[in-house]
XYZ file of C-alpha atoms in Angstrom:
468
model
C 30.207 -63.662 -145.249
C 31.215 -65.595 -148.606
C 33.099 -62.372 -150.074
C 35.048 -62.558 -146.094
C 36.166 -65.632 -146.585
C 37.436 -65.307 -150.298
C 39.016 -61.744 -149.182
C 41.098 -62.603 -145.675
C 43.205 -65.723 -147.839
C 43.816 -62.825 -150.293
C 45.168 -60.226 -147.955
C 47.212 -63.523 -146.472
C 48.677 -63.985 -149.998
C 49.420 -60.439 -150.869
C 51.526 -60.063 -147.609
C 53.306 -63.427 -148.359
C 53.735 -62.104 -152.021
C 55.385 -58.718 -150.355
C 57.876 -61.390 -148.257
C 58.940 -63.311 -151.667
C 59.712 -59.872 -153.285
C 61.569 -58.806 -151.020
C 63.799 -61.828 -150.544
C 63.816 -62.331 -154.580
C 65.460 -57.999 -154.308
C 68.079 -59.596 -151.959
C 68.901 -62.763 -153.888
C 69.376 -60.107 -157.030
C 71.582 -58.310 -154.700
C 73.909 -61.044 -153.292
C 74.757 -62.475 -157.411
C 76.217 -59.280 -158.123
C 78.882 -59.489 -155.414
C 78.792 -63.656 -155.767
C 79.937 -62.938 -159.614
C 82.943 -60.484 -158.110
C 83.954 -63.089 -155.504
C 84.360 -66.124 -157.822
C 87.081 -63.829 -159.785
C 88.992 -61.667 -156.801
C 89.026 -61.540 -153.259
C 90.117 -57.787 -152.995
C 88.096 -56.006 -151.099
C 88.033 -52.859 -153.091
C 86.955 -54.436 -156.062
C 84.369 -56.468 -153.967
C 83.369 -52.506 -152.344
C 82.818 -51.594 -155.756
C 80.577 -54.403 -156.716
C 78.362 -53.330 -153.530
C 78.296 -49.942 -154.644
C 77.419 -50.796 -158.050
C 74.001 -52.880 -156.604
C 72.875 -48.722 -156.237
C 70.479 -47.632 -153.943
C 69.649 -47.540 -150.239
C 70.241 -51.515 -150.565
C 73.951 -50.697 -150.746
C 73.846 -50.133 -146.786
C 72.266 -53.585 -146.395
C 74.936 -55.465 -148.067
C 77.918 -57.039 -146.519
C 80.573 -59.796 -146.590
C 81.635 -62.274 -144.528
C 85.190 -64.068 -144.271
C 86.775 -62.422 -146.756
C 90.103 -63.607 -145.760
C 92.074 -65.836 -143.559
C 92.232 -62.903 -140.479
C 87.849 -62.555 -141.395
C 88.343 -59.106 -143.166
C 84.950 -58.028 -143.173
C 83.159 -55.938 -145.860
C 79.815 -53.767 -144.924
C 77.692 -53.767 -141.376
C 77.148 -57.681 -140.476
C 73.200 -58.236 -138.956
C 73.237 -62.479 -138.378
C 74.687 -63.850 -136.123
C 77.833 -66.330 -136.212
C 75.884 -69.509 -135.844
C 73.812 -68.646 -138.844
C 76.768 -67.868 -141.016
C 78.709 -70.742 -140.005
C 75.248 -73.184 -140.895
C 75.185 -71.029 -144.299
C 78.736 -71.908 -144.904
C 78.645 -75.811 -143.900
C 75.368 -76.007 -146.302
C 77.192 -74.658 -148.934
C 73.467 -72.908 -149.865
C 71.582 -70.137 -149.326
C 69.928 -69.279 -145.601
C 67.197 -67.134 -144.871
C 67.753 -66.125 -140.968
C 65.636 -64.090 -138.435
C 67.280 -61.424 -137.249
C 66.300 -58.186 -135.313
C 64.009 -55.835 -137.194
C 64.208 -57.880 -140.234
C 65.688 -61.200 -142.194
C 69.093 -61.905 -143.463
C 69.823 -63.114 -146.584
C 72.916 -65.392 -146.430
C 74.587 -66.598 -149.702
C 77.771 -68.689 -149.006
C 81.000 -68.693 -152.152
C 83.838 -70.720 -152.669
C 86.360 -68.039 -153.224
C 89.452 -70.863 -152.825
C 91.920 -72.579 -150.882
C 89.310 -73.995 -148.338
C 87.864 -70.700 -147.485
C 84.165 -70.203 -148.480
C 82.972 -66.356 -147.670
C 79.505 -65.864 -147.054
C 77.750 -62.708 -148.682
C 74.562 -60.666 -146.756
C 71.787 -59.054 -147.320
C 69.927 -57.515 -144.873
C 65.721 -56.771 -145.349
C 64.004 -54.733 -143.536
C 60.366 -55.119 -141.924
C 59.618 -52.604 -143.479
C 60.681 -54.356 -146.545
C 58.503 -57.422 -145.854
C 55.200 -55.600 -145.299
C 55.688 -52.755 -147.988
C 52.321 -52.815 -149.728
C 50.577 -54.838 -147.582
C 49.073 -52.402 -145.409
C 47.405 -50.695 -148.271
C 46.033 -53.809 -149.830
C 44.525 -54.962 -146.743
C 43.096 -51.364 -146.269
C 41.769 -52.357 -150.038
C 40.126 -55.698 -149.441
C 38.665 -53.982 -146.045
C 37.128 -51.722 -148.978
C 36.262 -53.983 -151.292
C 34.748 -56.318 -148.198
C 32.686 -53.379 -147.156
C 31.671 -52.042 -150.500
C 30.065 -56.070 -151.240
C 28.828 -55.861 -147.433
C 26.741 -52.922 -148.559
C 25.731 -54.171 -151.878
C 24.646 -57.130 -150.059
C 22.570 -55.567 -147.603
C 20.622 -53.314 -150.291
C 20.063 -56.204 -152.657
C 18.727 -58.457 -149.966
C 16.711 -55.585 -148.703
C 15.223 -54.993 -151.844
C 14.071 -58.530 -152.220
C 13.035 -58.600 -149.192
C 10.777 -55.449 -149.281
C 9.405 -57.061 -152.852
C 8.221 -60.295 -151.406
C 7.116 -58.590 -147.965
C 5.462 -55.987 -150.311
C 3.557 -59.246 -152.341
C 2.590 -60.861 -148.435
C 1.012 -57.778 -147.530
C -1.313 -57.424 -150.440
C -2.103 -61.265 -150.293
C -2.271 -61.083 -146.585
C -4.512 -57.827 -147.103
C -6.729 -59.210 -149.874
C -7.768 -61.914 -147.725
C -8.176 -60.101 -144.962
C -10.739 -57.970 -147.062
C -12.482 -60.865 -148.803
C -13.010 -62.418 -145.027
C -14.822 -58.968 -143.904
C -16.989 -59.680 -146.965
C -15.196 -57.223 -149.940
C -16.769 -59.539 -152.155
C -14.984 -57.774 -155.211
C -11.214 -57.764 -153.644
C -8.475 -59.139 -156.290
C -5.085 -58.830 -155.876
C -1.725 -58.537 -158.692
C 0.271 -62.276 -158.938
C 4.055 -60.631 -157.956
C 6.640 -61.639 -156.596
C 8.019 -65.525 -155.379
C 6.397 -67.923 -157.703
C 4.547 -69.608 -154.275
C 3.388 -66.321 -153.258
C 1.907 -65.269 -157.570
C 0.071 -68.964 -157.024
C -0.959 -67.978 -153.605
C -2.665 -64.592 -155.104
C -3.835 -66.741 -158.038
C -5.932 -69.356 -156.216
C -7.698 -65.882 -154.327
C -8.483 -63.971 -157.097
C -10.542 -68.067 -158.171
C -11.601 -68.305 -154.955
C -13.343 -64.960 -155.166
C -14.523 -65.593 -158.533
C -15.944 -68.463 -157.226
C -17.343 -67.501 -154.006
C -19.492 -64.522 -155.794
C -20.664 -67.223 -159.130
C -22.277 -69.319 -155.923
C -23.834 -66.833 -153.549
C -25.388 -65.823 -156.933
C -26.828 -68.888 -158.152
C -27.614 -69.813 -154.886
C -29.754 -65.891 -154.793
C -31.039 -67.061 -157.926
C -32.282 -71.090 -156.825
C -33.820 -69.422 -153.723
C -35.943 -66.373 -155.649
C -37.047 -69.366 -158.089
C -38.147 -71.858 -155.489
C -40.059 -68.925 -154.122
C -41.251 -68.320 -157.096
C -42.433 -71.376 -157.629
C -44.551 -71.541 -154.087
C -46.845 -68.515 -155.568
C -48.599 -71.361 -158.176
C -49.462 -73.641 -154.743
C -50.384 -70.785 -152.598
C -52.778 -68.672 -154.894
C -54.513 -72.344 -155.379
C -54.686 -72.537 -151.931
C -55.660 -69.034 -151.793
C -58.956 -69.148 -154.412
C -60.018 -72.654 -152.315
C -59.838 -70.221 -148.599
C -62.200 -67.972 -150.897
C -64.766 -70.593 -151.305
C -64.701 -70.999 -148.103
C -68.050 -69.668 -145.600
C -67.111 -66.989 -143.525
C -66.570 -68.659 -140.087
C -63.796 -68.037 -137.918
C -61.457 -70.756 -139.050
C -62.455 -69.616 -142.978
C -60.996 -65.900 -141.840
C -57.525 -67.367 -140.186
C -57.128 -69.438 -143.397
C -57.241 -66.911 -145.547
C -54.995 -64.422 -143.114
C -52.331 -67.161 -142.671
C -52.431 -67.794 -146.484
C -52.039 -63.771 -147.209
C -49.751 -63.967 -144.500
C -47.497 -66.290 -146.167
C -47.878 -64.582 -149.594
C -46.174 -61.179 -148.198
C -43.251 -63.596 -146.729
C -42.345 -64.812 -150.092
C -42.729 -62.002 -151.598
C -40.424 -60.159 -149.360
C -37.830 -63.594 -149.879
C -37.698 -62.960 -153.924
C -37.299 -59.511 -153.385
C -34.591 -59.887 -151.912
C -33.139 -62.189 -153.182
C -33.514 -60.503 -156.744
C -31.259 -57.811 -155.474
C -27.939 -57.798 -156.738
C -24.636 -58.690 -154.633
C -23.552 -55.339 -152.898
C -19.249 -56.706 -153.505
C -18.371 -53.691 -152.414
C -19.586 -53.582 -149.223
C -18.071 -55.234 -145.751
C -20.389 -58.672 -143.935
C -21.832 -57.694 -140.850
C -19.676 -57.303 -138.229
C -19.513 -60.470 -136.042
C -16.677 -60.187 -134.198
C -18.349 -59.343 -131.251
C -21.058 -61.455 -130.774
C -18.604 -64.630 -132.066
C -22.144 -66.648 -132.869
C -22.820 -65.656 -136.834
C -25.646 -63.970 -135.445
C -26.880 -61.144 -137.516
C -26.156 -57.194 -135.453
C -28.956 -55.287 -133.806
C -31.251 -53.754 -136.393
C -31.064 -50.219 -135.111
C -34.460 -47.968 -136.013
C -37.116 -51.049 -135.679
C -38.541 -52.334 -132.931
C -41.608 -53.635 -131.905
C -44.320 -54.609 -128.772
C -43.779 -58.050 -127.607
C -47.214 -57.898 -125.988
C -49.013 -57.107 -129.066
C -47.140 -59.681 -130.810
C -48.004 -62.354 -128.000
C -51.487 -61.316 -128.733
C -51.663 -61.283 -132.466
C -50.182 -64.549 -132.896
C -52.161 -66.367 -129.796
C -55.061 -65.387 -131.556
C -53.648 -67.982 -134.440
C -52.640 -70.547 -132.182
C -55.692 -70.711 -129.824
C -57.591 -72.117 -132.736
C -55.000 -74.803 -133.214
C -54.956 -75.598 -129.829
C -58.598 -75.899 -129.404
C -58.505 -78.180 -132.447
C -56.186 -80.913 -130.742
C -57.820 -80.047 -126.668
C -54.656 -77.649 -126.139
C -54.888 -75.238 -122.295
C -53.150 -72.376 -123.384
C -52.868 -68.736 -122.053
C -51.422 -65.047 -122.750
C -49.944 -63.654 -119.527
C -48.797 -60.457 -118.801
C -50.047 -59.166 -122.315
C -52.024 -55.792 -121.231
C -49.355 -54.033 -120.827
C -46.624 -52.600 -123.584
C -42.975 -54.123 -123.638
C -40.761 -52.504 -126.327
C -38.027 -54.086 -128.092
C -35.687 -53.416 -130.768
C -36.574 -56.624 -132.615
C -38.330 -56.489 -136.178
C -42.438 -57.444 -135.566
C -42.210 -60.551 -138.299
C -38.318 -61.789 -136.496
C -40.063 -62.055 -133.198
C -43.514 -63.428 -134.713
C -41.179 -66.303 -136.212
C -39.664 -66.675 -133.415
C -42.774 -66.950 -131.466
C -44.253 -69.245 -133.740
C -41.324 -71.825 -133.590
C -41.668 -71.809 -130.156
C -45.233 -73.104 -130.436
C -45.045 -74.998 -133.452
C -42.598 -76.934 -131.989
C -45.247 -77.372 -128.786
C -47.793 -77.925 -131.214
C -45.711 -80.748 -133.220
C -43.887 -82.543 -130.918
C -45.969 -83.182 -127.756
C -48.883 -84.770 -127.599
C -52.263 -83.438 -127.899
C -53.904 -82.336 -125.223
C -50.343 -81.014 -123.272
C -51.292 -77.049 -122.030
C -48.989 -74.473 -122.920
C -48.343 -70.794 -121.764
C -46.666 -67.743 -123.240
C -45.638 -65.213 -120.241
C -44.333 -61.558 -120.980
C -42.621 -59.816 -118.449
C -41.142 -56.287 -118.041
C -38.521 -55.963 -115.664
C -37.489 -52.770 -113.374
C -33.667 -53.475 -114.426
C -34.260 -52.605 -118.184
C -34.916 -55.797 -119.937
C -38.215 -57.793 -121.061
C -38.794 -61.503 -120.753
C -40.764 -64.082 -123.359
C -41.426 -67.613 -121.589
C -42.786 -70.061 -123.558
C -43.501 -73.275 -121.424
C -45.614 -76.461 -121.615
C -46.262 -79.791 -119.974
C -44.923 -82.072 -122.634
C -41.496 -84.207 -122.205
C -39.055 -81.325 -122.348
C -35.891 -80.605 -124.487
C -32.933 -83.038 -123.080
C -30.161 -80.953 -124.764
C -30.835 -77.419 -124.506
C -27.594 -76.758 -125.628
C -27.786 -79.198 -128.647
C -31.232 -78.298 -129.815
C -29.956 -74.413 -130.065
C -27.338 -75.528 -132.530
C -28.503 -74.697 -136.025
C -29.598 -77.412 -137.825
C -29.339 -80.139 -135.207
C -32.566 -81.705 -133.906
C -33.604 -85.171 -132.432
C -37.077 -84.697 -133.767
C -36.436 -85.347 -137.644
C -36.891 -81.953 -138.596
C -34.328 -79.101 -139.887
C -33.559 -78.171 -136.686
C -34.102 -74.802 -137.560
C -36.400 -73.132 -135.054
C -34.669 -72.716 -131.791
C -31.658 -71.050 -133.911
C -34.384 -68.939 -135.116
C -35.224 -67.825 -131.548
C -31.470 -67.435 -130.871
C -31.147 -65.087 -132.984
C -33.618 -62.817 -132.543
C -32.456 -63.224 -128.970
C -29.424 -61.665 -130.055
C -30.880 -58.822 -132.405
C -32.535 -57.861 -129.117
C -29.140 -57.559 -127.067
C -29.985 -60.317 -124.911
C -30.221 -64.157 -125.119
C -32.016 -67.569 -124.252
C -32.405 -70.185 -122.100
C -33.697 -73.540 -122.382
C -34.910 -75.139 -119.285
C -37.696 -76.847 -117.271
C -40.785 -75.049 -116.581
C -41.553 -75.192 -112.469
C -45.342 -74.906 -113.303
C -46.221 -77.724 -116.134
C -43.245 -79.515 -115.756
C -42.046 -79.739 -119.487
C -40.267 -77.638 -121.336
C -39.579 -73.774 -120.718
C -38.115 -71.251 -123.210
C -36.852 -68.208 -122.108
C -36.059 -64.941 -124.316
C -34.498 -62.121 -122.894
C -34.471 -58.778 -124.696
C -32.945 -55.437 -123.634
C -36.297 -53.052 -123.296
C -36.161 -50.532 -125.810
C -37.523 -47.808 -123.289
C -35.922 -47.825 -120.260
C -36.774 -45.964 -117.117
C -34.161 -43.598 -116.333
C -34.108 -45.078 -112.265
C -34.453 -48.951 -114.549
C -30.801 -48.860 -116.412
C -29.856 -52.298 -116.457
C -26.812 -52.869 -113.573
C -26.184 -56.603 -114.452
C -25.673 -58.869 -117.451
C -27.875 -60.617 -119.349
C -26.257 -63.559 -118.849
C -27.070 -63.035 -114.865
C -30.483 -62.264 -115.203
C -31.037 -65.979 -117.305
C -29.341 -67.045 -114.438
C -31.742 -65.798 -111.957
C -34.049 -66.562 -114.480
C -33.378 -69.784 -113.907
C -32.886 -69.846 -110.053
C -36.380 -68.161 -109.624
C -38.708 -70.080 -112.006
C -41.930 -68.670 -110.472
C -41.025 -65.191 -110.857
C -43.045 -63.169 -113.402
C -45.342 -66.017 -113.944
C -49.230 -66.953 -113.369
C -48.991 -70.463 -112.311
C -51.183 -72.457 -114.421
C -54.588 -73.853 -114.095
C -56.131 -76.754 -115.691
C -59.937 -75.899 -116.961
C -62.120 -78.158 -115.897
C -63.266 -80.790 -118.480
């Protein structure tokens, strides 16, 4: 648009550049017969004087009151009125005429008279060149059009080209390409822009590995406590309590030992995060090829807590535990889970409030975990199942626990109030790992908490205080 604006004045001079030439040819014209008038009136002397101008200008030259009867040299184009204002002016006039201008030049040839010599131009004459230059320019114009075009293309494509990588490099660093770096090109914004990511990176891998390496050496450091605790459980007699002691303690070895391994492997950069983007919760995926009985792990770990309820006067009962329930979920996620359920019983109601643990298996494909007691309840279910958020004073890390492995299981949880004991009740719904072919799940899991919630009683033995 710039090279437009410089170009259209220039076409406008060159055609008024064409106009002044072609009046300057006629003023050239007219002092040849001027310089034979100011000598002789005789017309064949002023005929010669035309015809010595040479030419196809000769045609275009005539003059005007010649002599007292307005003898009359050449083909006359203006018209009276303008030679009678050329001769009052006594100077030259420049006067439309048709097809063309007139070039009027009035001369004192003596006694009063003053003839009045013409030149006639042409359009054609006026505009000779101009056509061709503007055809030029229009050239020229579309020639720096074109340039234009391909040199802002080609800085656009290099700075697009320098967004994409950025924009791709984050992209990959997001989905967990730990090792992603990208070239500092193009705009000076976008090199600092591809700078700062390739630090960030940097940055992000130096702390998930010294945070790796603080957690496998506070791990480490538990062993020196725990095999102390462990050669005191071996002094111990062999009584019941002596035996789950020294299982809990061996228990608890294997766990840290599992946390240092790995946490001693190295950083996989290469390799995308889970994918999240379904579940939208930073939940872990579904462990595919593991799985485990949620009856047998009811039973296992009841066998723990029993003794720790007995110790503060604790009701508590196993239903529903005879018969298997598959799940996907890991054995030791579920256990976990399990046992923050009934920690949390254990540690934040008072002693002597019953609890229950309930399994169900379902005809329409999934299996049900209810932990429930008689204590004060949970006043914020959906507050106490955001990680690290707890009214209690702890880390507020067990119910995400459970949420989790809700989640690992393809199904969820629900936090509500049991019907039975009146407190608390935990529900954990997992997708059953061996369906009946006639027992395909035809609703969500997100409807079955629902009725889950409508029908408290269902699936449950209501509970019974032992007599004291």
């Amino acid at each position: 648009m710039v090279a437009l604006a410089f170009l259209i004045p220039l076409g406008l001079v060159v055609q008024q550049l064409a106009r002044e030439r072609a009046i300057a040819d006629a003023e050239r014209q007219t002092a040849v017969v001027v310089a034979v008038l100011t000598v002789t009136t005789d017309p064949l002397a002023i005929e010669r004087a035309v015809a010595s101008t040479g030419g196809p200008a000769v045609t275009r030259v005539s003059v005007h009151n010649l002599t007292d009867d307005g003898t009359e040299i050449g083909t006359g184009h203006a018209a009276p009125g303008d030679l009678a204002r050329a001769a009052d002016q006594a100077a030259p006039v420049i006067a439309e005429v048709r097809d063309g201008l007139s070039y009027l030049e009035p001369v004192d040839v003596g006694s009063g008279r003053t003839a009045v010599v013409e030149v006639f131009i042409p359009e054609t004459e006026l505009s000779s060149g101009v056509a061709g230059a503007w055809w030029a320019l229009g050239a020229v114009a579309l020639g720096l059009v074109i340039a234009s075009v391909w040199v802002a293309d080609r800085l656009a494509a290099k700075i697009t080209m320098s967004a994409r990588q950025l924009a791709g490099a984050a992209s990959a660093l997001s989905e967990g390409y730990l090792d992603v770096r990208t070239i500092p090109q193009g705009p000076r914004e976008l090199a600092e822009a591809s700078f700062a990511l390739n630090v960030m990176a940097d940055r992000i891998m130096a702390l998930l590995s010294n945070e790796r390496e603080l957690v496998a050496d506070l791990s480490h450091r538990l062993r020196t406590p725990l095999t102390a605790l462990r050669l005191d459980a071996e002094t111990l007699d062999d009584s019941q309590d002596a035996e789950r002691i020294r299982d809990a303690i061996a228990a608890l070895e294997v766990e840290i030992d599992k946390l240092i391994r790995a946490m001693r492997e190295p950083i996989d950069a290469h390799s995308p995060a889970p994918d999240r983007s379904e579940r939208g919760d930073g939940a872990a995926p579904t462990t595919s090829g593991e799985g485990c009985d949620v009856a047998e792990v009811v039973r296992d770990r009841m066998m723990f807590w029993s003794a720790v309820a007995g110790d503060q006067e604790r009701d508590c009962k196993a239903v529903g535990v005879d018969e298997p329930a598959p799940v996907t979920v890991q054995k030791s996620e579920l256990a976990a889970a399990l046992d923050a359920l009934i920690g949390n019983v254990i540690r934040y109601t008072p002693q002597g409030v019953p609890f229950e643990v309930t399994v169900t298996r379902r005809d329409d494909g999934y299996i049900v975990l209810r932990v429930e007691d008689g204590g004060p309840g949970i006043p914020d279910p959906e507050r106490a199942l955001q990680r690290g958020e707890s009214d209690q004073g702890s880390t507020g890390l067990g119910l995400d626990i459970v949420r989790r492995v809700a989640i690992e299981g393809n199904g969820t949880v629900n936090i509500g109030t049991s019907a039975t004991l009146g407190g608390a009740s935990v529900v954990i719904v997992m997708a059953d790992a061996d369906p009946a072919p006639e027992e395909q799940p035809t609703t969500s899991r997100f409807g079955l908490v629902g009725r889950l919630s409508r029908e408290p009683g269902e699936g449950r033995s209501r509970w019974r205080r032992k007599p004291s």
